[in-house]
Amino acid sequence: MSTRINVTVNGLQYSHMVEPRLLLVNYLRDVLRLTGTHVGCDTSSCGACTIHVNGKATKCCTLLAVQADGCEITTIEGLSHNGELHPLQEGFNECHGLQCGFCTPGMIMMAADLLQHNPQPTEESIRHALEGNFCRCTGYQNIVKSVQYAAEKMKMSEAVH
Amino acid sequence: MSTNGLIGRSVKRVEDKRFTTGHGNYTDDIILPQQTYAVFVRSQYAHARIVRVDTSVARAMPGVIAIFTGADLANVNGVPCGWQVNFKNGDTMKEPKHPLLVADKARHVGDAIAIVIAESKDQATDAAEAVEVELEELPCVVDAYKAVQPGAALVHDDVPNNKSFDWALGNPLEEVKEAMDKATHVTTLEFVNQRLVPNAIEPRSYNSSYDPVSEKYTLYTSSQNPHLIRLLMCAFVLGIPEHKVRVVSPDVGGGFGSKIFHYTEEALLTWCSKQLNRPVKWTSERSESFLLDAHGRDHVTKAEMGFDEEGKIVALRVKTYANLGAYLSTFSSCIPTYLHGTLLQGLYTTPKINVDVTAVFTNTTPVDAYRGAGRPEATYLLERLIDLAALEMDVDPADLRFRNFIPPFDGVQQPGYQTQVALQYDSGNYEGVLKKGLEMVNYPEVRRAQQEAAHNGKLVGIGFSTYIEACGIAPSAVVGSLGCRAGLFEVGQVRVQPTGKVSVYTGSHSHGQGHETTFAQIVADKLGINLTDVEVVHGDSDSVAFGMGTYGSRSLAVGGSAIMKSIEKIIEKGKKIAAHKLEASADDIEFASGKFTVKGTDRSIGFGEIALTAYVPHVYPKDLEPGLDFSSFYDPANFTYPFGCHIAVVEVDKETGKVSLKRFVAVDDVGNVINPMIVEGQIHGGVVQGIGQALFEGAEYDENGQLTNGSYMDYCMPRADDLPMFETASQVTPCPHNPLGVKGAGEAGTIGSAPAIVNAVIDALWSGGHKVKDIRMPLTSERVWRAMNELIS
Amino acid sequence: MIPVAFDYEKVKTVEEAIAALSGDDLKILAGGHSLIPAMKLRLSRPGKLIDIGGITALKDIKEEDGEIVIGAGATHADIMYHNLIRTHLPFFTEGAATIGDMQVRNWGTIGGSLAHADPAADWPAMVLAADATIEMQGVKGRRNIKATEFFTGLFATVLEPNELITAVRIAIPPDGTKSTYQKFAQPASRFALAACAVMRFPDGRTNIAFTGVGDHAFRDTGAEQAISGKAIDDASVEAAMLAALQNVDVMSDHYASEPYRRHLSKVYLKKALMAVKS
């Protein structure tokens, strides 16, 4: 029994018939072919699949596509605008916040959620916010610095505007 | 040679943008036309006879294309082991078949019984569930020591006592015994270096296709070494012509050793793709990764270290039982032997060393190289012993090390250091890293704070680890004489395009190490061109001539050196072209800052013009071939030997046993550094894997061979909020035998860190009067609490 | 990780949900953060899911007749960020921040957590210590039950198969009430290895609840009697620790054996009592 869903992903509207058991992450990856969102585990632990659903960081391996009907979704592919990188995307490059890159999209999407709630986070609050995102390469230190870089950059651009 | 200052600079990585914007291309991202999907039927038991497999119901289910079982593969070889180790008596190691699908019995939980291929993954999953498998559970063995005892169940019916081999290295046992007898103090430790699950965040993934017209296969694989996979799969498993197989490792999401090996699924999918004439894809679930990706470590060891009255080490004796799991994985046999026993000299002048290793089959996941591979086990052994000896003898642990360090040597003026365990260290300044570490941590202040804490009823401890590793793996002739079934050289091709832009093809494979930046830095620096004018290509057997891949901290020392050889050839040829154009002798041309100049004149030609001339050879030396494109094979003269000093400061909660890591200082000497930012990143990540082993991680099997913590809900991965900011520094002692003077940084962090943490916890407990010798890793709160409360750990 | 195929119905109101619930082999889908992982592993194989995620009325957090009413569909994050909660039930704010991780808190709901009744979940201890009432609705109508009566065993509650939790109601504590949630997390899952929730009223009455300790969360009446009405000092805390966990079957697992978990629980009781000491 397929069900119709209507979703907005990265500003574009989509309408598809989907099986209820289709996970949102597989809808994004296999149907829309937005493969920046990754699957790293099967227990909602690793956070590689983190996206924003209605503005909230979400592990989309633990959501059915049908649950997202009517929702606004942002994936890593939708984070930069008009070719301009998001300060987090810039920060991860500046501070060497990634190595293999597999956890990076989820890490950035989680950090983006944090910076919306808390534009000037402490080191401790960054580490706490990223507790649901595993990285096996970096030891997290440069990820924390990348988020700090982005927070600083966003504060500065706020001051300019 | 010319330099534009790119070498040694923290250049930002050129590969980052595709990852930060979601445009990486990992194997599971690839969907091919006519794609099919595979799901496996696996054994739920650790050891079981396969009584019956009935696929009839599953075959009739929607979307099912094919189901194969072990019976269908009776004539197909298993995956090979790449390193032959002989028994002490000269007999060849026991190397039972590791079949692509098991037909007779399953030997560990997760052993593959059938593969189900369908139009969609949903359909394959549903059908796999419908395959009826009747298993007769057999008694199993899990623990390496127990597995060699008389009467233990046999993993392979034709391997007596479950022994793959036994092996020894070093001075004759009698000499070691004699020296030990003369020691005034002997520290003895029996311990476990526990089994770890590598846990690259990208699960393994393969997608294989076959084109019946060209008779060519293409395998996309999440591998650290695509060419090696092609070689092993073509030559040893499937018997298919190598030139008809293209193996591609696209972006790979971390490996840490676990993606070196040739896994059964790679060969099986390739075999299936020809049977079906359609591409077949399989991506491991995380729960499968826990059961199938080769694990690391798992040693049970007894070690004795003897000291004279001045605190000099006089002898070391080691007996280890190494658990290899159910089958010999690709490099499994060399890990507890040539990458472990050979490192037991450590940084010390120990005159007599003997190591004895028994390698054992059990009904568990195969064990192989995991970041550090053998060297963390050796370092843990030495560094735990020396810190414990310091406590027992009431000597300062830093001081005890200073008394025993091999004196500094650069490998040029002073010769390399010949160890008692077969290696010759290249260059080292071991006291230098410890001195620097002590300064950074402010040692007297930490000791003062420790006393104050003890006075206030708190437990603070400091632990040391001064490590050495052998990497830059490895001289082919040496490893060949030790049983390696492959050469361990590397290939580097530098192709200068007519416009002066450069494509570099390397046999190394980057799965996070940043080769696209580091290698480009070397080429741009040496040719005096812009970094953006260099592109590094890796991971595709159709583009890169050959390669041995990335592991053993070898990419820069071996792969980078191969590129250097090609750069030298390009400059040499460029000089000939320049000499012709400038009407001078090639001997009079010097190359610097991207220009070929006649010595002592201002007559010069830019690199770009030479490149164009090489491809438009109108005015050109008569005997010279056109083109500017060189490929080189580099076979290293020796291993490289990075070393360093790691210091941990911890606090132990008296009430709960919880360990808090307060500080971590790492001083690493990895030789010359091309990109300090990338090296530091490697150290951070490595250190956390060592901290993970010390405090959080460990595969736990029950007596039935079930992995009881095979998910992230139970296997504890280090997380961002478990860790402090690390304090790192570097010392540079160049490698004397490769053109870049580099040693390798990939594994250093992991090799050094775990013993520093454990030593710090033991030190903390001693400061509170709990004279505990050992706590089994990982140091969970309960284990520490029990150690403090003198319950059996 | 693909669930077994199932049917799906999204409902807009509680009434629609109740109507949809009159069938066999079905499960309610709230945030899904306990259910979907179990379905992916095929440990849970419902024939049909009733998605109540769209019932906006269930998401409300409000004050009503001297009570805080938390809709069952409120997420952990909704509760964590809500001012009413922060003002009257600060330990809910504190405790919610320790559940799972941020992404999980954005989807997991209090109703889902209570209905799932994981022995190591956080909400059960907090609602027990707050002496909450669980409001449920089913084909037979609406009923309220005290949290102390709600949990019956391992993953077991009094909830009927065709019944859903609609709200959690808590009498607004008098001024001067102190509360805390002290948790020792299992390092891998971050569920409670042992956790203690305490609510202490100005008159000295003290509610104490544990989670992660037994097969379900429970109020510890022995410890409550030892400390209620008494000043919190070394002696009374010691007495409470001694009195705690009588007749409790303490769990044992990979991360905590029975004696260690028992010890840890008492240490966390002590921490909690010290935290509410005035």
Short mmCIF file of N, CA, C and O in Angstrom, two decimals, chain A residues 19 21 29-30 33 35-36 38-43 45-46 48 76-77 85 89 92-94 96 98-105 108 123 127-128 130-132 134-142 144-145 148, chain B residues 12-13 16-17 19-22 26 28-29 31 122 126 197-199 201-203 252-254 256 285-287 370 511-512 677-678 681-682 684-685 688-689 697 711-713 717-721 723-726:
data_model
loop_
_atom_site.label_atom_id
_atom_site.label_comp_id
_atom_site.label_asym_id
_atom_site.label_seq_id
_atom_site.Cartn_x
_atom_site.Cartn_y
_atom_site.Cartn_z
N GLU A 19 6.25 3.52 -0.38
CA GLU A 19 5.84 2.47 0.55
C GLU A 19 5.99 3.00 1.97
O GLU A 19 6.98 3.68 2.26
N ARG A 21 7.12 1.67 4.50
CA ARG A 21 8.35 1.26 5.19
C ARG A 21 9.59 1.96 4.66
O ARG A 21 10.69 1.74 5.15
N ARG A 29 18.20 9.51 -0.49
CA ARG A 29 19.36 8.98 -1.20
C ARG A 29 19.00 8.27 -2.50
O ARG A 29 19.63 8.51 -3.53
N ASP A 30 17.98 7.42 -2.43
CA ASP A 30 17.70 6.55 -3.58
C ASP A 30 16.67 7.14 -4.53
O ASP A 30 16.72 6.91 -5.74
N ARG A 33 18.09 11.04 -4.99
CA ARG A 33 19.52 10.93 -5.31
C ARG A 33 20.34 12.04 -4.66
O ARG A 33 21.36 12.50 -5.22
N THR A 35 22.75 12.20 -2.20
CA THR A 35 23.54 11.19 -1.49
C THR A 35 24.52 11.78 -0.47
O THR A 35 25.35 11.07 0.09
N GLY A 36 24.38 13.07 -0.21
CA GLY A 36 25.23 13.67 0.83
C GLY A 36 24.86 13.23 2.23
O GLY A 36 25.67 13.30 3.15
N HIS A 38 24.23 10.41 4.82
CA HIS A 38 24.81 9.06 4.86
C HIS A 38 24.17 8.18 5.93
O HIS A 38 23.52 8.68 6.85
N VAL A 39 24.40 6.89 5.78
CA VAL A 39 23.95 5.93 6.78
C VAL A 39 25.18 5.25 7.38
O VAL A 39 25.95 4.61 6.67
N GLY A 40 25.37 5.40 8.68
CA GLY A 40 26.54 4.81 9.32
C GLY A 40 26.20 3.77 10.36
O GLY A 40 27.09 3.09 10.87
N CYS A 41 24.92 3.66 10.71
CA CYS A 41 24.57 2.66 11.73
C CYS A 41 23.11 2.28 11.59
O CYS A 41 22.41 2.79 10.72
N ASP A 42 22.67 1.38 12.45
CA ASP A 42 21.27 0.98 12.40
C ASP A 42 20.59 1.13 13.76
O ASP A 42 19.60 0.49 14.04
N THR A 43 21.18 1.99 14.60
CA THR A 43 20.62 2.16 15.95
C THR A 43 20.39 3.64 16.28
O THR A 43 20.32 4.00 17.45
N SER A 45 22.39 6.00 16.26
CA SER A 45 23.46 6.47 17.14
C SER A 45 24.42 7.44 16.47
O SER A 45 24.80 8.44 17.07
N CYS A 46 24.83 7.15 15.23
CA CYS A 46 26.05 7.78 14.69
C CYS A 46 25.84 9.18 14.15
O CYS A 46 26.78 9.95 14.05
N ALA A 48 25.29 10.28 11.14
CA ALA A 48 25.73 10.57 9.77
C ALA A 48 24.54 10.98 8.89
O ALA A 48 24.72 11.62 7.86
N ILE A 76 22.40 18.53 3.48
CA ILE A 76 23.70 19.19 3.31
C ILE A 76 23.80 19.87 1.94
O ILE A 76 24.40 20.93 1.82
N GLU A 77 23.14 19.28 0.94
CA GLU A 77 23.23 19.85 -0.40
C GLU A 77 22.53 21.21 -0.47
O GLU A 77 22.79 22.00 -1.38
N LEU A 85 29.43 29.26 0.38
CA LEU A 85 29.42 28.23 1.42
C LEU A 85 28.88 28.79 2.73
O LEU A 85 29.09 29.96 3.06
N GLN A 89 30.56 25.24 6.61
CA GLN A 89 31.29 24.54 5.54
C GLN A 89 32.68 25.14 5.37
O GLN A 89 33.66 24.43 5.16
N PHE A 92 34.85 24.12 8.57
CA PHE A 92 35.39 22.76 8.55
C PHE A 92 36.64 22.68 7.67
O PHE A 92 37.55 21.92 7.94
N ASN A 93 36.67 23.46 6.60
CA ASN A 93 37.85 23.50 5.75
C ASN A 93 38.99 24.26 6.43
O ASN A 93 40.13 23.81 6.46
N GLU A 94 38.67 25.40 7.00
CA GLU A 94 39.69 26.25 7.63
C GLU A 94 40.37 25.53 8.80
O GLU A 94 41.56 25.68 9.02
N HIS A 96 40.35 22.18 9.50
CA HIS A 96 40.61 20.76 9.27
C HIS A 96 39.65 19.91 10.12
O HIS A 96 40.08 18.98 10.82
N LEU A 98 37.54 17.83 9.11
CA LEU A 98 37.12 16.57 8.50
C LEU A 98 38.32 15.85 7.93
O LEU A 98 39.32 16.48 7.57
N GLN A 99 38.22 14.55 7.89
CA GLN A 99 39.25 13.75 7.21
C GLN A 99 38.60 12.92 6.11
O GLN A 99 38.62 13.31 4.96
N CYS A 100 37.94 11.80 6.47
CA CYS A 100 37.34 11.00 5.40
C CYS A 100 36.07 11.63 4.86
O CYS A 100 35.62 11.29 3.77
N GLY A 101 35.45 12.51 5.61
CA GLY A 101 34.29 13.25 5.12
C GLY A 101 32.96 12.56 5.28
O GLY A 101 31.92 13.13 4.97
N PHE A 102 32.96 11.32 5.76
CA PHE A 102 31.70 10.57 5.79
C PHE A 102 30.74 11.10 6.84
O PHE A 102 29.54 11.18 6.61
N CYS A 103 31.26 11.46 8.00
CA CYS A 103 30.40 11.98 9.07
C CYS A 103 30.09 13.46 8.87
O CYS A 103 29.23 14.01 9.55
N THR A 104 30.85 14.11 7.98
CA THR A 104 30.84 15.57 7.89
C THR A 104 29.46 16.19 7.61
O THR A 104 29.08 17.14 8.30
N PRO A 105 28.71 15.69 6.63
CA PRO A 105 27.41 16.32 6.40
C PRO A 105 26.52 16.30 7.65
O PRO A 105 25.92 17.34 8.01
N ILE A 108 27.90 18.76 10.25
CA ILE A 108 27.62 20.16 9.91
C ILE A 108 26.14 20.48 10.14
O ILE A 108 25.80 21.54 10.68
N GLU A 123 32.85 25.75 24.37
CA GLU A 123 33.41 24.46 23.93
C GLU A 123 32.55 23.33 24.48
O GLU A 123 32.23 22.37 23.78
N ARG A 127 30.53 20.43 22.37
CA ARG A 127 30.77 18.99 22.55
C ARG A 127 29.47 18.27 22.94
O ARG A 127 29.20 17.18 22.44
N HIS A 128 28.68 18.91 23.79
CA HIS A 128 27.42 18.28 24.19
C HIS A 128 26.46 18.18 23.00
O HIS A 128 25.82 17.15 22.79
N LEU A 130 27.13 17.83 19.97
CA LEU A 130 27.59 16.86 18.97
C LEU A 130 27.66 15.44 19.52
O LEU A 130 28.24 14.56 18.91
N GLU A 131 27.06 15.21 20.69
CA GLU A 131 27.18 13.89 21.30
C GLU A 131 26.53 12.79 20.45
O GLU A 131 26.89 11.63 20.57
N GLY A 132 25.59 13.18 19.61
CA GLY A 132 24.92 12.18 18.77
C GLY A 132 25.53 12.07 17.38
O GLY A 132 24.88 11.58 16.46
N PHE A 134 29.02 10.65 15.55
CA PHE A 134 30.32 9.99 15.71
C PHE A 134 31.27 10.41 14.59
O PHE A 134 30.89 10.49 13.43
N CYS A 135 32.52 10.64 14.99
CA CYS A 135 33.59 10.79 14.00
C CYS A 135 34.71 9.86 14.44
O CYS A 135 35.10 9.88 15.60
N ARG A 136 35.21 9.05 13.53
CA ARG A 136 36.28 8.12 13.90
C ARG A 136 37.64 8.67 13.48
O ARG A 136 38.66 8.11 13.85
N CYS A 137 37.65 9.76 12.68
CA CYS A 137 38.92 10.24 12.13
C CYS A 137 39.56 11.35 12.95
O CYS A 137 40.76 11.34 13.16
N THR A 138 38.80 12.35 13.34
CA THR A 138 39.40 13.62 13.78
C THR A 138 39.67 13.73 15.27
O THR A 138 40.37 14.64 15.69
N GLY A 139 39.08 12.84 16.07
CA GLY A 139 39.19 13.02 17.52
C GLY A 139 38.41 14.23 18.00
O GLY A 139 38.57 14.64 19.14
N TYR A 140 37.59 14.81 17.12
CA TYR A 140 36.63 15.87 17.42
C TYR A 140 37.24 17.25 17.66
O TYR A 140 36.54 18.26 17.58
N GLN A 141 38.53 17.32 18.00
CA GLN A 141 39.10 18.60 18.41
C GLN A 141 38.92 19.67 17.32
O GLN A 141 38.48 20.78 17.60
N ASN A 142 39.26 19.30 16.08
CA ASN A 142 39.15 20.29 15.02
C ASN A 142 37.71 20.52 14.58
O ASN A 142 37.41 21.54 13.96
N VAL A 144 35.30 20.80 16.84
CA VAL A 144 34.91 21.84 17.81
C VAL A 144 35.44 23.19 17.34
O VAL A 144 34.71 24.19 17.33
N LYS A 145 36.69 23.22 16.89
CA LYS A 145 37.26 24.49 16.41
C LYS A 145 36.52 25.00 15.17
O LYS A 145 36.36 26.21 15.01
N GLN A 148 33.43 26.67 16.31
CA GLN A 148 33.78 27.96 16.91
C GLN A 148 34.09 28.99 15.82
O GLN A 148 33.68 30.15 15.90
N LYS B 12 45.30 24.39 3.38
CA LYS B 12 43.94 23.85 3.57
C LYS B 12 43.67 22.78 2.53
O LYS B 12 44.12 22.88 1.39
N ARG B 13 42.88 21.79 2.91
CA ARG B 13 42.73 20.63 2.03
C ARG B 13 41.88 20.96 0.79
O ARG B 13 40.80 21.54 0.90
N ASP B 16 38.27 19.05 0.53
CA ASP B 16 37.19 19.26 1.50
C ASP B 16 35.86 19.64 0.89
O ASP B 16 34.81 19.22 1.37
N LYS B 17 35.88 20.47 -0.16
CA LYS B 17 34.62 21.05 -0.62
C LYS B 17 33.59 20.00 -1.01
O LYS B 17 32.41 20.14 -0.71
N PHE B 19 33.17 17.18 0.24
CA PHE B 19 32.62 16.53 1.43
C PHE B 19 31.72 17.47 2.24
O PHE B 19 30.71 17.06 2.79
N THR B 20 32.11 18.73 2.32
CA THR B 20 31.31 19.66 3.15
C THR B 20 30.02 20.07 2.44
O THR B 20 29.12 20.59 3.07
N THR B 21 29.94 19.84 1.14
CA THR B 21 28.73 20.21 0.41
C THR B 21 27.87 19.00 0.05
O THR B 21 26.86 19.14 -0.64
N GLY B 22 28.28 17.83 0.51
CA GLY B 22 27.48 16.63 0.24
C GLY B 22 27.73 16.03 -1.13
O GLY B 22 26.89 15.28 -1.64
N TYR B 26 30.84 8.08 -2.39
CA TYR B 26 31.18 6.82 -1.72
C TYR B 26 30.51 5.66 -2.48
O TYR B 26 29.55 5.87 -3.23
N ASP B 28 28.44 3.35 -1.74
CA ASP B 28 27.00 3.16 -1.61
C ASP B 28 26.19 4.25 -2.33
O ASP B 28 25.00 4.10 -2.54
N ASP B 29 26.86 5.33 -2.71
CA ASP B 29 26.16 6.40 -3.45
C ASP B 29 25.94 6.01 -4.90
O ASP B 29 25.18 6.68 -5.62
N ILE B 31 24.62 3.99 -7.99
CA ILE B 31 23.60 3.06 -8.48
C ILE B 31 23.82 2.92 -9.98
O ILE B 31 23.85 3.91 -10.71
N ASP B 122 14.76 -4.04 -0.42
CA ASP B 122 13.61 -4.49 0.36
C ASP B 122 13.29 -5.94 0.03
O ASP B 122 13.09 -6.78 0.91
N ASP B 126 13.52 -9.23 2.42
CA ASP B 126 12.36 -10.09 2.70
C ASP B 126 12.67 -11.54 2.32
O ASP B 126 12.34 -12.47 3.06
N VAL B 197 36.82 -3.30 17.73
CA VAL B 197 36.10 -3.28 16.47
C VAL B 197 36.43 -1.95 15.78
O VAL B 197 36.27 -0.90 16.37
N PRO B 198 36.96 -2.02 14.54
CA PRO B 198 37.51 -0.81 13.91
C PRO B 198 36.51 0.33 13.75
O PRO B 198 36.84 1.48 14.00
N ASN B 199 35.30 0.01 13.26
CA ASN B 199 34.26 1.02 13.22
C ASN B 199 34.55 2.26 12.39
O ASN B 199 34.32 3.39 12.84
N ILE B 201 33.28 4.84 10.00
CA ILE B 201 31.85 5.22 10.02
C ILE B 201 31.15 4.86 8.70
O ILE B 201 29.96 4.59 8.68
N GLU B 202 31.88 4.81 7.60
CA GLU B 202 31.27 4.29 6.37
C GLU B 202 31.31 2.77 6.42
O GLU B 202 32.40 2.18 6.44
N PRO B 203 30.18 2.12 6.40
CA PRO B 203 30.20 0.64 6.36
C PRO B 203 30.79 0.17 5.03
O PRO B 203 30.70 0.87 4.02
N VAL B 252 36.27 6.90 0.26
CA VAL B 252 36.14 5.83 1.25
C VAL B 252 36.10 6.47 2.63
O VAL B 252 36.95 7.31 2.96
N GLY B 253 35.09 6.09 3.39
CA GLY B 253 34.82 6.76 4.66
C GLY B 253 35.55 6.15 5.83
O GLY B 253 34.96 5.57 6.73
N GLY B 254 36.86 6.27 5.81
CA GLY B 254 37.67 5.75 6.91
C GLY B 254 37.95 4.28 6.73
O GLY B 254 37.17 3.55 6.09
N PHE B 256 41.13 2.55 8.79
CA PHE B 256 41.83 2.19 10.03
C PHE B 256 42.32 0.75 10.00
O PHE B 256 42.42 0.09 11.02
N GLU B 285 25.36 -3.64 6.78
CA GLU B 285 24.67 -2.96 7.87
C GLU B 285 25.67 -2.80 9.00
O GLU B 285 26.62 -3.57 9.10
N ARG B 286 25.46 -1.85 9.90
CA ARG B 286 26.40 -1.71 11.02
C ARG B 286 26.45 -2.98 11.86
O ARG B 286 27.51 -3.41 12.32
N SER B 287 25.30 -3.62 12.03
CA SER B 287 25.32 -4.84 12.84
C SER B 287 26.13 -5.94 12.15
O SER B 287 26.75 -6.77 12.81
N TYR B 370 44.47 -3.41 12.77
CA TYR B 370 43.63 -2.28 13.12
C TYR B 370 44.57 -1.18 13.59
O TYR B 370 45.50 -1.45 14.36
N HIS B 511 41.74 7.76 2.26
CA HIS B 511 40.39 7.63 2.81
C HIS B 511 40.31 8.50 4.06
O HIS B 511 39.88 8.05 5.11
N GLY B 512 40.80 9.71 3.90
CA GLY B 512 40.78 10.69 4.97
C GLY B 512 42.12 11.35 5.22
O GLY B 512 42.22 12.36 5.90
N MET B 677 49.19 20.74 9.62
CA MET B 677 47.77 20.66 9.98
C MET B 677 47.25 19.23 9.83
O MET B 677 46.55 18.70 10.70
N ILE B 678 47.63 18.61 8.71
CA ILE B 678 47.15 17.24 8.46
C ILE B 678 47.81 16.26 9.44
O ILE B 678 47.15 15.36 9.97
N GLY B 681 46.11 16.53 12.70
CA GLY B 681 44.80 15.88 12.62
C GLY B 681 44.92 14.37 12.74
O GLY B 681 44.11 13.71 13.40
N GLN B 682 45.95 13.81 12.11
CA GLN B 682 46.18 12.37 12.22
C GLN B 682 46.49 11.99 13.67
O GLN B 682 46.02 10.96 14.16
N HIS B 684 45.55 13.61 16.43
CA HIS B 684 44.31 13.71 17.22
C HIS B 684 43.46 12.45 17.08
O HIS B 684 43.02 11.86 18.05
N GLY B 685 43.21 12.09 15.82
CA GLY B 685 42.34 10.94 15.58
C GLY B 685 42.94 9.66 16.13
O GLY B 685 42.24 8.83 16.71
N VAL B 688 42.67 9.44 19.90
CA VAL B 688 41.33 9.10 20.39
C VAL B 688 41.04 7.61 20.22
O VAL B 688 40.36 7.00 21.05
N GLN B 689 41.60 7.01 19.19
CA GLN B 689 41.41 5.55 19.09
C GLN B 689 42.15 4.83 20.21
O GLN B 689 41.69 3.81 20.70
N GLU B 697 36.32 1.07 24.68
CA GLU B 697 35.97 0.06 23.68
C GLU B 697 36.47 -1.33 24.03
O GLU B 697 37.51 -1.48 24.67
N SER B 711 26.63 -3.53 18.89
CA SER B 711 25.93 -2.36 18.34
C SER B 711 26.39 -1.13 19.10
O SER B 711 26.99 -1.25 20.17
N TYR B 712 26.10 0.03 18.56
CA TYR B 712 26.51 1.27 19.23
C TYR B 712 25.74 1.52 20.53
O TYR B 712 26.06 2.43 21.27
N MET B 713 24.73 0.71 20.79
CA MET B 713 24.04 0.85 22.07
C MET B 713 24.86 0.20 23.19
O MET B 713 24.62 0.46 24.37
N MET B 717 31.68 3.99 21.60
CA MET B 717 32.55 4.80 20.75
C MET B 717 32.87 6.11 21.46
O MET B 717 31.98 6.71 22.08
N PRO B 718 34.11 6.57 21.38
CA PRO B 718 34.41 7.88 21.98
C PRO B 718 33.59 8.98 21.30
O PRO B 718 33.46 8.98 20.08
N ARG B 719 33.04 9.86 22.11
CA ARG B 719 32.23 10.95 21.55
C ARG B 719 32.86 12.29 21.90
O ARG B 719 33.73 12.38 22.77
N ALA B 720 32.35 13.32 21.27
CA ALA B 720 32.94 14.66 21.42
C ALA B 720 33.01 15.07 22.89
O ALA B 720 33.97 15.70 23.32
N ASP B 721 31.98 14.72 23.66
CA ASP B 721 31.94 15.22 25.04
C ASP B 721 32.67 14.30 26.02
O ASP B 721 32.62 14.51 27.23
N LEU B 723 35.95 13.97 25.69
CA LEU B 723 37.36 14.26 25.47
C LEU B 723 37.72 15.70 25.81
O LEU B 723 36.92 16.61 25.61
N PRO B 724 38.96 15.90 26.25
CA PRO B 724 39.46 17.27 26.44
C PRO B 724 40.13 17.76 25.15
O PRO B 724 40.25 17.01 24.19
N MET B 725 40.58 19.00 25.16
CA MET B 725 41.43 19.48 24.07
C MET B 725 42.83 18.90 24.30
O MET B 725 43.35 18.94 25.42
N PHE B 726 43.43 18.38 23.25
CA PHE B 726 44.76 17.79 23.38
C PHE B 726 45.84 18.85 23.21
O PHE B 726 45.66 19.81 22.49
#
